[in-house]
Short mmCIF file of C-alpha atoms and ligand atoms in Angstrom, two decimals:
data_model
loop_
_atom_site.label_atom_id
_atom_site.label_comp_id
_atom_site.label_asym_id
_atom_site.label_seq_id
_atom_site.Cartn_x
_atom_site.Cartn_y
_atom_site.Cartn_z
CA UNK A 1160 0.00 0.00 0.00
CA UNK A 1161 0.86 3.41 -0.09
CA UNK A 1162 1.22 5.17 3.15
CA UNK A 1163 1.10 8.86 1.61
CA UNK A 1164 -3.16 8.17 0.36
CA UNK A 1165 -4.02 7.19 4.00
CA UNK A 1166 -6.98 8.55 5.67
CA UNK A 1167 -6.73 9.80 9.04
CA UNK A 1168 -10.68 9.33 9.78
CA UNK A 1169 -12.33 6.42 7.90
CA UNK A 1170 -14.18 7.49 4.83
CA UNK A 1171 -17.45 5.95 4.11
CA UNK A 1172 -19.83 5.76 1.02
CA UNK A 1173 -22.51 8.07 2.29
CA UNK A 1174 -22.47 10.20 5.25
CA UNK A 1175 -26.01 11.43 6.95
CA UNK A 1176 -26.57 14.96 6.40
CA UNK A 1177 -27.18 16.35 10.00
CA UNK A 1178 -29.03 20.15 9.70
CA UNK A 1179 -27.92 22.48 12.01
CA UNK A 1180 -28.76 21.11 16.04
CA UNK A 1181 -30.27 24.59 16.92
CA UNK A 1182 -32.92 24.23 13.49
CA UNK A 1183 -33.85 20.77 14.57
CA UNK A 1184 -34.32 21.71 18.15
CA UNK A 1185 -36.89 24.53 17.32
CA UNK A 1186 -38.36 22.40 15.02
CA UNK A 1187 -39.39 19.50 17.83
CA UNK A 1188 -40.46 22.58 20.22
CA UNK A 1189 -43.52 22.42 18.23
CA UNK A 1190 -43.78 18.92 19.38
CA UNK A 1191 -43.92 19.90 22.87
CA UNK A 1192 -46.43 22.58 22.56
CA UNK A 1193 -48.93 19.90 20.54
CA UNK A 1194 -48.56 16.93 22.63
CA UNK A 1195 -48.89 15.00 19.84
CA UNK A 1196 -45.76 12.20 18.97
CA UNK A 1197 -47.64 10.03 16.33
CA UNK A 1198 -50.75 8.99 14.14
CA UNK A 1199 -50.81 11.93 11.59
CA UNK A 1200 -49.58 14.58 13.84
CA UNK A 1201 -49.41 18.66 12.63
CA UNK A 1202 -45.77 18.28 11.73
CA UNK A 1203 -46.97 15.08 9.87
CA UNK A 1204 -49.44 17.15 7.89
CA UNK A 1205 -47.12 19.72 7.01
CA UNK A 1206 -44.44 17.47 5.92
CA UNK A 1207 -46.83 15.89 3.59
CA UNK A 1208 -48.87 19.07 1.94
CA UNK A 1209 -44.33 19.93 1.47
CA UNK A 1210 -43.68 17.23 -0.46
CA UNK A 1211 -46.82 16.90 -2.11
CA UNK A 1212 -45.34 20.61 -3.69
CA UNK A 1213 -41.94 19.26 -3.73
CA UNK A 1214 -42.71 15.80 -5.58
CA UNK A 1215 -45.26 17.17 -8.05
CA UNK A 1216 -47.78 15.04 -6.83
CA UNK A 1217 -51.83 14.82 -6.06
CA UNK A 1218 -51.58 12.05 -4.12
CA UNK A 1219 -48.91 10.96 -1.48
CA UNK A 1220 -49.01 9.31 2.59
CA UNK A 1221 -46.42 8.79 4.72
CA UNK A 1222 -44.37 5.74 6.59
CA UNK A 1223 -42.04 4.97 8.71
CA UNK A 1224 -39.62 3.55 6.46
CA UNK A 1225 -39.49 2.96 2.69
CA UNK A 1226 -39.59 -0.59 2.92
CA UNK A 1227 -43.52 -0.71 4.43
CA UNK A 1228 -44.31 1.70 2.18
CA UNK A 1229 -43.66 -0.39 -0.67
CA UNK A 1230 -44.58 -3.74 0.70
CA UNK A 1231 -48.18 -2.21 1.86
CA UNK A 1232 -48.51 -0.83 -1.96
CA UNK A 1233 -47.55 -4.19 -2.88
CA UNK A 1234 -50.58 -5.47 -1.10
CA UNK A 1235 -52.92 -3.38 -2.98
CA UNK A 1236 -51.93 -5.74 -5.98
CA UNK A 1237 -54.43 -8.21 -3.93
CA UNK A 1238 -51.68 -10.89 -3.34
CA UNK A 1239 -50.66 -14.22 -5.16
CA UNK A 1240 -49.52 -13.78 -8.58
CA UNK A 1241 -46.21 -12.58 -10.13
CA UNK A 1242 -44.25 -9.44 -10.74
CA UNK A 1243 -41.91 -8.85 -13.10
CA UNK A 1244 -38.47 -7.36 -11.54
CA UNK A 1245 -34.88 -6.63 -11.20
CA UNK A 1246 -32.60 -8.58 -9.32
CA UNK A 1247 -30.22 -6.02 -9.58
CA UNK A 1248 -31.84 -4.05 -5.97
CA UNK A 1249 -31.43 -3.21 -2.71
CA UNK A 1250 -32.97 -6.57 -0.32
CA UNK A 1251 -35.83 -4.44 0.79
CA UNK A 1252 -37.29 -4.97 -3.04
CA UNK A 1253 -37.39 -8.71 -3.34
CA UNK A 1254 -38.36 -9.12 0.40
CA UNK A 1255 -41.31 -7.00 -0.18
CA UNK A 1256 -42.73 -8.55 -2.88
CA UNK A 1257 -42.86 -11.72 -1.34
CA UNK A 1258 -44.17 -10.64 2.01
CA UNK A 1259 -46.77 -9.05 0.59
CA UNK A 1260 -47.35 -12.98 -1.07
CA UNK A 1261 -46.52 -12.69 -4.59
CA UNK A 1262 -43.58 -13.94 -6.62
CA UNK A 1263 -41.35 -12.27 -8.37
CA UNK A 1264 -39.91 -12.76 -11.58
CA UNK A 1265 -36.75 -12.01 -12.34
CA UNK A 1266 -36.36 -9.62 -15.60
CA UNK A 1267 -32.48 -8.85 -16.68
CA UNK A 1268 -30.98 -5.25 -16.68
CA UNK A 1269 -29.39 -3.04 -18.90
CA UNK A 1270 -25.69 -2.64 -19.51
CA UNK A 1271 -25.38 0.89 -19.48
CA UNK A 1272 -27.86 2.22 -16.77
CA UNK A 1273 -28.43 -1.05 -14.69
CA UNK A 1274 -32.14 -0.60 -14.89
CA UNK A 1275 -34.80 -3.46 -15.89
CA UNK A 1276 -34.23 -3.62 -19.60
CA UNK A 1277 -37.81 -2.84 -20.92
CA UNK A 1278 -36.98 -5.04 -24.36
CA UNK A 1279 -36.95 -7.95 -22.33
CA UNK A 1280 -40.13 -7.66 -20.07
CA UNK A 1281 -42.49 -8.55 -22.51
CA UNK A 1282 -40.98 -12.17 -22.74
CA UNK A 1283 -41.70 -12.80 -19.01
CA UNK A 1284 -45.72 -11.68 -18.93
CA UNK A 1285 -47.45 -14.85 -18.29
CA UNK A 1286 -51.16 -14.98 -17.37
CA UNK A 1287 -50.23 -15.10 -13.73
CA UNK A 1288 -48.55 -11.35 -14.37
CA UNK A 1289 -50.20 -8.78 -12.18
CA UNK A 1290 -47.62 -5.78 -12.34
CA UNK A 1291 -44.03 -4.60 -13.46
CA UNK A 1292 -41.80 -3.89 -9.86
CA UNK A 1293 -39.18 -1.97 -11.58
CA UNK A 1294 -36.56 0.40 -9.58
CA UNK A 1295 -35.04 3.68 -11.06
CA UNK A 1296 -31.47 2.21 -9.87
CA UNK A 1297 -29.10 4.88 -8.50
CA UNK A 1298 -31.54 7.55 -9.18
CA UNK A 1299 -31.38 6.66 -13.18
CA UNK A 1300 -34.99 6.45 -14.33
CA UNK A 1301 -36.20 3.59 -15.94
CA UNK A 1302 -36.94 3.18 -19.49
CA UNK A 1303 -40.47 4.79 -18.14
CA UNK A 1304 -42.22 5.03 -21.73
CA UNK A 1305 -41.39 2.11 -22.86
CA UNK A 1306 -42.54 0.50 -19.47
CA UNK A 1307 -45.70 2.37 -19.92
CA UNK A 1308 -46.76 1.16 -23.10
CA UNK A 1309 -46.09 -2.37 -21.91
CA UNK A 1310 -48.29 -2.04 -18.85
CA UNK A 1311 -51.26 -0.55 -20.84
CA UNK A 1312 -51.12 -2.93 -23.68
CA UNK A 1313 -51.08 -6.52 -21.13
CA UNK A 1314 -53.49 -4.40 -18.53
CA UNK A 1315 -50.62 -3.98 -15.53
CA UNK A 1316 -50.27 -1.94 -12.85
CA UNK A 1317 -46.51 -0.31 -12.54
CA UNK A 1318 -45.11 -0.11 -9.56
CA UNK A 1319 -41.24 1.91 -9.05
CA UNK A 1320 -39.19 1.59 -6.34
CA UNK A 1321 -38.17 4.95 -6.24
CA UNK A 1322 -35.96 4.35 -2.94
CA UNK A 1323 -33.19 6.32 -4.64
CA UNK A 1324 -35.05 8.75 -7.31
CA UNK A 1325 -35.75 11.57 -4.44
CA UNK A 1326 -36.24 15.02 -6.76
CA UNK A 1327 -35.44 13.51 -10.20
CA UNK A 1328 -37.41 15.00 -13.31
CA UNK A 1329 -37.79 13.43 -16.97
CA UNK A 1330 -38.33 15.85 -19.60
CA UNK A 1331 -39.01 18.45 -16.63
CA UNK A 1332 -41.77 15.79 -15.55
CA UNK A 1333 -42.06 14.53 -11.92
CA UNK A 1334 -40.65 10.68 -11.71
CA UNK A 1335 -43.86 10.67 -9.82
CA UNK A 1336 -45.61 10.98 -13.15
CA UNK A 1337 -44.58 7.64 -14.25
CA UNK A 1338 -46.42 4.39 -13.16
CA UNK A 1339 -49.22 4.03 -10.81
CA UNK A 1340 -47.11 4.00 -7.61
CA UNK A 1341 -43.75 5.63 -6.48
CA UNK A 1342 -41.68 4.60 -3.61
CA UNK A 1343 -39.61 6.72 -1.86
CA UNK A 1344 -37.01 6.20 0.99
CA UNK A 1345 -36.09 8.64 3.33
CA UNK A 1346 -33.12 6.24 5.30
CA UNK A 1347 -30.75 8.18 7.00
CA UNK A 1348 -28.22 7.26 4.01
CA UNK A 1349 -30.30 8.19 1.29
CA UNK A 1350 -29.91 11.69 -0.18
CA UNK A 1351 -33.44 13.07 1.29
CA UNK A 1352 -33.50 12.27 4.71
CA UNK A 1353 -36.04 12.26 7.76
CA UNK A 1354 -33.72 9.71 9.79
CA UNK A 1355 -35.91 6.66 8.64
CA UNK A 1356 -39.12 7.07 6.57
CA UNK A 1357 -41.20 6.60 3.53
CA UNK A 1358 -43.52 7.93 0.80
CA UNK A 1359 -45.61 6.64 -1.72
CA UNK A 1360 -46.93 8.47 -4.62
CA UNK A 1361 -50.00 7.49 -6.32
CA UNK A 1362 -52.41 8.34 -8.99
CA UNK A 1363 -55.33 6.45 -8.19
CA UNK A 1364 -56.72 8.97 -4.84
CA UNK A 1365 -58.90 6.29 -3.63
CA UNK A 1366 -55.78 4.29 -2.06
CA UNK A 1367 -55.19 6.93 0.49
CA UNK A 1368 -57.79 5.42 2.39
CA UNK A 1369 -56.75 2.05 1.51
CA UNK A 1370 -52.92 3.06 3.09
CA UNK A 1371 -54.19 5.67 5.34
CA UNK A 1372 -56.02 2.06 7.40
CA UNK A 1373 -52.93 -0.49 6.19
CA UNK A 1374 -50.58 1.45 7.93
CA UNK A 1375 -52.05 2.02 11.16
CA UNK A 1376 -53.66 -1.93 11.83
CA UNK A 1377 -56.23 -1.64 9.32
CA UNK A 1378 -58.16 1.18 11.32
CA UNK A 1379 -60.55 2.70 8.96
CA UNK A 1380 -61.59 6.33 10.76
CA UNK A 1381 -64.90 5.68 8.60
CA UNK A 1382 -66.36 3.29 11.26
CA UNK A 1383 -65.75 0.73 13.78
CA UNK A 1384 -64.87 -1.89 11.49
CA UNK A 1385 -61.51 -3.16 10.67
CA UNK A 1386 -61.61 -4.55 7.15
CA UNK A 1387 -58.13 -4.68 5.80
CA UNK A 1388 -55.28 -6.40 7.28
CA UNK A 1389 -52.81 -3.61 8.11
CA UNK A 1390 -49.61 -3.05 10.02
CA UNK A 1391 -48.18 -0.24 11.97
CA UNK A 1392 -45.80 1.76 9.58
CA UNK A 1393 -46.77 5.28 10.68
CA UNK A 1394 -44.59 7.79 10.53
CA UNK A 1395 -43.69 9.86 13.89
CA UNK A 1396 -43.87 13.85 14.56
CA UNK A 1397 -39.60 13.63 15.21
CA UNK A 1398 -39.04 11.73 11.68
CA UNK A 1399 -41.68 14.76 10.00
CA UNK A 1400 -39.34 17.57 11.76
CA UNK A 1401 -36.24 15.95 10.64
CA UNK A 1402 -37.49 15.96 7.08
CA UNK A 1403 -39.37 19.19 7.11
CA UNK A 1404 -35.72 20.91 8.03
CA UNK A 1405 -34.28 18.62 5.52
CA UNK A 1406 -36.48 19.37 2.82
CA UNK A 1407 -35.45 23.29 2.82
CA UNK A 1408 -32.21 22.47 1.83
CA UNK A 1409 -32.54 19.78 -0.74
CA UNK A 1410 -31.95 21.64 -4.12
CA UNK A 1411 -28.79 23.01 -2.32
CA UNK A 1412 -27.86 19.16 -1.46
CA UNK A 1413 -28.43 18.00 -5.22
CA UNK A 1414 -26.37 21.30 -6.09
CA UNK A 1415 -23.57 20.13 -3.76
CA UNK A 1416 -23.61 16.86 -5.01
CA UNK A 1417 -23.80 17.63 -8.75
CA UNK A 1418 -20.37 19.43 -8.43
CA UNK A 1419 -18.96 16.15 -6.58
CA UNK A 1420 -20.17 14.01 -9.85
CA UNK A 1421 -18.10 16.51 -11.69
CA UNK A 1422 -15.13 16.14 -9.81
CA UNK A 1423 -15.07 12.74 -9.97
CA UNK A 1424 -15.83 12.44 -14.07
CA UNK A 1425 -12.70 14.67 -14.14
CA UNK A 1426 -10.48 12.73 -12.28
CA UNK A 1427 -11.68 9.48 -14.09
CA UNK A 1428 -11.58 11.07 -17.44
CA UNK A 1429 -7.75 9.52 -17.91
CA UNK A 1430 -8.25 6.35 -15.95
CA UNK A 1431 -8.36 3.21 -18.10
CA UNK A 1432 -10.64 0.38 -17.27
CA UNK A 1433 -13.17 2.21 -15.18
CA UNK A 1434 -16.35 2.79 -16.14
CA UNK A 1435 -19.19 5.10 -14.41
CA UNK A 1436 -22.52 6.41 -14.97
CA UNK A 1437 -23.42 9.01 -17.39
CA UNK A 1438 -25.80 12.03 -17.21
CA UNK A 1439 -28.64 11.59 -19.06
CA UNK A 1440 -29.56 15.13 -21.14
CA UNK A 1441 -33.42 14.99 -20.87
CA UNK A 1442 -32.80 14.08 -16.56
CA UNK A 1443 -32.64 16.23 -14.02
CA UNK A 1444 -30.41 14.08 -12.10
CA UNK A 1445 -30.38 13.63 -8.10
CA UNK A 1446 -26.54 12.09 -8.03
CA UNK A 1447 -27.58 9.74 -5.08
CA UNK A 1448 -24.40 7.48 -5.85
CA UNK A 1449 -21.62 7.23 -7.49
CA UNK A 1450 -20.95 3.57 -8.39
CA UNK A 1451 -18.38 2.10 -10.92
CA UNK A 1452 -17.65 -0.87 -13.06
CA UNK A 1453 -14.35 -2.65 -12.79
CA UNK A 1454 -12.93 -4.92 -15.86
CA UNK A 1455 -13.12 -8.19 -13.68
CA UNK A 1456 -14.76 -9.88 -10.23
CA UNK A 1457 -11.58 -10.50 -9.11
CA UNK A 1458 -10.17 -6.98 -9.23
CA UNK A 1459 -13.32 -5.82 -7.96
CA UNK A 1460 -13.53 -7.80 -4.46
CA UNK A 1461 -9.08 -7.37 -4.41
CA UNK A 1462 -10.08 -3.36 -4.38
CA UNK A 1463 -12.46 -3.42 -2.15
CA UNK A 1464 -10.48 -5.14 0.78
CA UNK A 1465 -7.26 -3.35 0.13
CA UNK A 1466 -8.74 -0.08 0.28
CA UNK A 1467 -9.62 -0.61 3.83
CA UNK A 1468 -5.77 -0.40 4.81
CA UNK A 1469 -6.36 3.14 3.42
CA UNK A 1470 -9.29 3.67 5.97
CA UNK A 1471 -11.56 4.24 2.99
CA UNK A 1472 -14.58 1.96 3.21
CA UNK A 1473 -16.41 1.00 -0.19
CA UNK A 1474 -19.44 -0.93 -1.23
CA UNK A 1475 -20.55 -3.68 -3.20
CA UNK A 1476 -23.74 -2.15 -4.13
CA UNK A 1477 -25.47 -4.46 -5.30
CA UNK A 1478 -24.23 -7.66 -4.44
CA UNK A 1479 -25.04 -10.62 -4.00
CA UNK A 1480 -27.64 -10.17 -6.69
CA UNK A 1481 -31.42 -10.83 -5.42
CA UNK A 1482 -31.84 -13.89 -7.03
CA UNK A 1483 -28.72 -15.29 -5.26
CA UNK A 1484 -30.01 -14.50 -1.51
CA UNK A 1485 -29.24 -18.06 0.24
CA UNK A 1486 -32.78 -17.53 2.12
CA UNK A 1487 -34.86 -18.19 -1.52
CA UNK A 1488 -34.23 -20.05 -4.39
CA UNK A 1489 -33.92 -18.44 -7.58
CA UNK A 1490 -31.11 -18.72 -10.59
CA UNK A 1491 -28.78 -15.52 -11.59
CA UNK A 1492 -27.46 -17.78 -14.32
CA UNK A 1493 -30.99 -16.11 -16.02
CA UNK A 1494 -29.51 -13.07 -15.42
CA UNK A 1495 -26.55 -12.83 -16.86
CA UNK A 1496 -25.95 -8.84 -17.30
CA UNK A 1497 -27.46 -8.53 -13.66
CA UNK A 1498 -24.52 -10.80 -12.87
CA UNK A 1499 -21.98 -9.44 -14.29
CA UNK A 1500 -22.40 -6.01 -13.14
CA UNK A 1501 -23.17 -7.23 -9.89
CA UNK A 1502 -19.54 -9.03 -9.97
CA UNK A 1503 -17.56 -5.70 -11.26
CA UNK A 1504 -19.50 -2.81 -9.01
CA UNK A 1505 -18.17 -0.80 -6.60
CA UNK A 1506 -19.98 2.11 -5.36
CA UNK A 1507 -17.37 5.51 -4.20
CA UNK A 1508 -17.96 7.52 -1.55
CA UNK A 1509 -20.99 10.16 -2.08
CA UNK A 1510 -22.32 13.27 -0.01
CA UNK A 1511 -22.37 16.62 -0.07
CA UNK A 1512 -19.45 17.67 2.00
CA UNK A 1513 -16.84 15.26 0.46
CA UNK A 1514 -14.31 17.74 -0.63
CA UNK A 1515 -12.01 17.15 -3.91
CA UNK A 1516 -9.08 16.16 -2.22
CA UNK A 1517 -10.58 13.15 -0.77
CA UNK A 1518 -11.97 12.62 -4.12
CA UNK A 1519 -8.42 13.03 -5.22
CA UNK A 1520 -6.82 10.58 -3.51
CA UNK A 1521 -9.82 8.03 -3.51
CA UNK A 1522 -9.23 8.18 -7.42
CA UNK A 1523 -5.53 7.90 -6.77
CA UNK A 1524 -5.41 4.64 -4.19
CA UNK A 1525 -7.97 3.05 -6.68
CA UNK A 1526 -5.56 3.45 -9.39
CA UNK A 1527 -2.27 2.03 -7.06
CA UNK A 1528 -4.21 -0.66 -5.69
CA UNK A 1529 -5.38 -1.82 -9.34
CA UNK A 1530 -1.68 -1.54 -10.63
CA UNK A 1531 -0.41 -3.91 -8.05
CA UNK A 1532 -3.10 -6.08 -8.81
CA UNK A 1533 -2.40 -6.13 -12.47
CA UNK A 1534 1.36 -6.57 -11.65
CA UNK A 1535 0.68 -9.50 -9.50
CA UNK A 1536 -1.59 -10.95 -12.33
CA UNK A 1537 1.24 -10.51 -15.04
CA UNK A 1538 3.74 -12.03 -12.56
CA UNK A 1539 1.25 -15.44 -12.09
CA UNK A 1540 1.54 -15.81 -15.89
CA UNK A 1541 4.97 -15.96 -16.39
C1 LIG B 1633 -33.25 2.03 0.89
C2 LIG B 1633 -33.99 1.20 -0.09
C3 LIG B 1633 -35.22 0.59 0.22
C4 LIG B 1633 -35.81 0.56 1.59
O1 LIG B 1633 -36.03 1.79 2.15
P1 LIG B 1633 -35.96 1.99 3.74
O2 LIG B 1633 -36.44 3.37 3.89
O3 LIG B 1633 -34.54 1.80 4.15
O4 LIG B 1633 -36.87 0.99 4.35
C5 LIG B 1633 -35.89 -0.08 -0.80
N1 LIG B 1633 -35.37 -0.19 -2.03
C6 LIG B 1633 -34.18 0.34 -2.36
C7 LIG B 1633 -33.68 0.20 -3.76
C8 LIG B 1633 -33.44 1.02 -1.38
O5 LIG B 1633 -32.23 1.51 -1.71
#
C-alpha cells in the first residue's frame, strides 16, 4: 500500500446529512407545545402538503420507512400472482414482494444504466402477471415510456421503487408521473433524509384510504370496522421535523452533489478500465451514488479489501444479486448482465461535503491498488 493516500478518519460511502442542532431543536419545540408524537400529527401534515409541492404530486401518505411503504402498496396488488423485476436491488425490493405474497420474476438489466431492460419484459408476462416492480437504480430512471406502453397494452399496474429517485425530473416531468405508484425512501443514508421514513406516490386517490387504514392496523376512521389487514408503519412527529428541516435544503444538497459528480468524471476522465454512470440530457439528475464498473470480479472484491488499509470503506452495491439470496431459491445464471455487473461494481464515496481532495486521492489509491493487482496478475503468468 501506499502510506502517503491514508486517511486519518475512515471514509465511508454516504455520510447522513445532520441540519444544524439549533434548526432541529426549534423544530421539535412544536412537538412539545402539541402533545402530539404520532398517528398523523401537525408536523406530519405539514411534511406531507411539502412534499406533495416538492414531488409534483396529487396524491402521497407517509411511513415509517421505505420498505412498508412499498410492501403495503404491494398489497394493494391483492396478493398471489407474479411481478416482473430486477434482481439487480437493494434486499428491501425482493423481500417485499414476497411478504406481501406474490412472486417475483426475475427480468435482466441493462448494460449501461443497470435498470430493468424494458426489451426484455415482454418475454416474461405470463397470465399469472399482475404488475411490473421496476426500480429507477441509482436515481437513473427507468426506461419509463417504454414500461408504460407495456403495462397498458397486457393491462398492468406499474409499480417503481423509487428508494433512490428523491427530486429527479424526466423531460421536466415529476418521476412521480410515471407508473401508478412511487416509492420513496427517506433512510438516513439516502440523499433526502427524515432519519428513517417513507412515501408513496400514487395516482389512483382512492388508495389513500386504503394506506391511510394499512398502515395504522387496518383502522378505517370511517367506522368501527376493521376490514383490511394492516400493520403499523406510521410515521412519527420527530421523523416529519427531521425531514421538514431537511427538505429546505434539498436543491442546495443536489447542487452540492452535482459538483462532486463533476469532480469525480474529471479525475476518471484519464483512468483506463473504469467505467461510471453518465448524465442523461433529458434528466434532471439527483446524483444519489456514485458507483463504478471494474474490468473483472476479481479486481473488484481485491479493491475493495485493500482499500480498507487506506481507511476508505467501499461498497458492493449491489451484491449478492437478489436472485442469489441463500434464504430463496432463484437462478442468476438467467440473469446474466445482472450478474456481471453485480460481480464488477463498486460504489465511491458520495455526499455533499466530500471535498475534492478526498476525491483526489480516492481516485488515486484506486488506481495504485489496481496496478499492483495487475502486476501480481502478469507475474502469475509468467
Ligand atoms: C433504501 C432502499 C429501500 C428501503 O427503504 P428503507 O427506507 O430503508 O426501508 C428499498 N429499495 C431500495 C432500492 C433502497 O435503496
Amino acid at each position: 500500500m501506499n502510506n502517503k493516500l491514508r486517511f486519518e478518519k475512515q471514509v465511508n460511502v454516504t455520510k447522513p446529512k445532520l441540519p444544524p442542532f439549533r434548526s432541529y431543536v426549534k423544530k421539535i419545540g412544536d412537538i412539545w407545545d402539541n402533545n402530539w408524537l404520532t398517528n398523523n400529527g401537525p408536523l406530519h401534515e405539514e411534511f406531507k402538503r411539502n412534499l406533495k409541492y416538492h414531488l409534483d404530486s396529487e396524491n402521497i401518505e407517509l411511513f415509517v420507512n421505505g420498505h412498508l411503504a412499498l410492501e403495503t402498496a404491494l398489497k394493494t396488488l391483492g396478493g398471489k400472482g407474479e411481478v416482473i423485476t430486477t434482481p439487480f436491488t437493494f434486499a428491501s425490493t425482493i423481500h417485499a414482494i414476497i411478504n406481501a405474497g406474490l412472486k417475483p420474476v426475475f427480468c435482466d438489466i441493462e448494460q449501461d444504466n443497470f435498470n430493468i431492460d424494458s426489451s426484455q419484459i415482454e418475454q416474461h408476462i405470463t397470465g399469472q402477471t399482475k404488475a411490473i416492480v421496476a426500480v429507477h437504480v441509482f436515481g437513473y430512471p427507468c426506461d419509463v415510456y417504454r414500461v408504460d406502453e407495456i403495462s397498458k397494452k397486457y393491462n398492468l399496474k406499474v409499480i417503481y421503487d423509487a428508494a433512490h429517485a428523491f427530486g429527479v425530473t424526466i423531460n421536466g416531468r415529476s418521476i412521480t408521473d410515471f407508473g401508478d405508484i412511487s416509492m420513496f425512501s427517506m433512510h438516513a443514508t439516502k440523499v433526502f433524509h427524515s432519519i428513517e421514513g417513507g412515501i408513496l406516490s400514487f395516482k389512483s386517490a382512492e388508495l389513500a384510504e386504503t394506506f391511510k387504514a394499512m398502515k395504522n392496523f387496518g383502522i378505517n376512521s370511517h367506522n368501527d370496522n376493521i376490514e383490511m389487514i394492516g400493520t403499523n408503519a406510521k410515521m412519527n412527529e420527530f421523523q416529519a421535523a427531521m425531514g421538514l428541516i431537511n427538505l429546505e435544503s434539498i436543491n442546495e444538497e443536489i447542487l452540492k452533489r452535482k459538483s462532486i459528480y463533476s469532480i469525480y468524471t474529471s479525475y476518471l476522465e484519464n483512468i483506463k478500465g473504469i467505467i461510471h454512470l453518465k448524465e442523461i440530457g433529458n434528466v434532471s439528475h439527483n446524483y444519489s451514488y456514485f458507483p463504478i464498473l471494474v474490468e473483472s470480479k476479481k479486481l473488484r472484491d481485491f479493491l475493495f479489501e485493500e482499500v480498507k488499509k487506506y481507511n476508505l470503506n467501499l461498497r458492493k452495491y449491489f451484491y449478492p444479486l437478489c436472485n442469489d439470496f441463500s434464504c430463496y431459491n432463484f437462478d442468476s445464471n438467467l440473469t446474466p448482465v445482472a450478474k456481471d455487473i453485480s460481480d464488477r461494481i463498486l460504489a465511491l464515496p458520495m455526499y455533499s461535503d466530500l471535498n475534492e481532495e478526498t476525491i483526489r486521492k480516492i481516485i488515486k489509491i484506486i488506481e495504485y491498488e489496481t496496478n499492483i493487482f495487475n502486476e501480481s496478475m502478469l507475474s502469475v503468468q509468467h
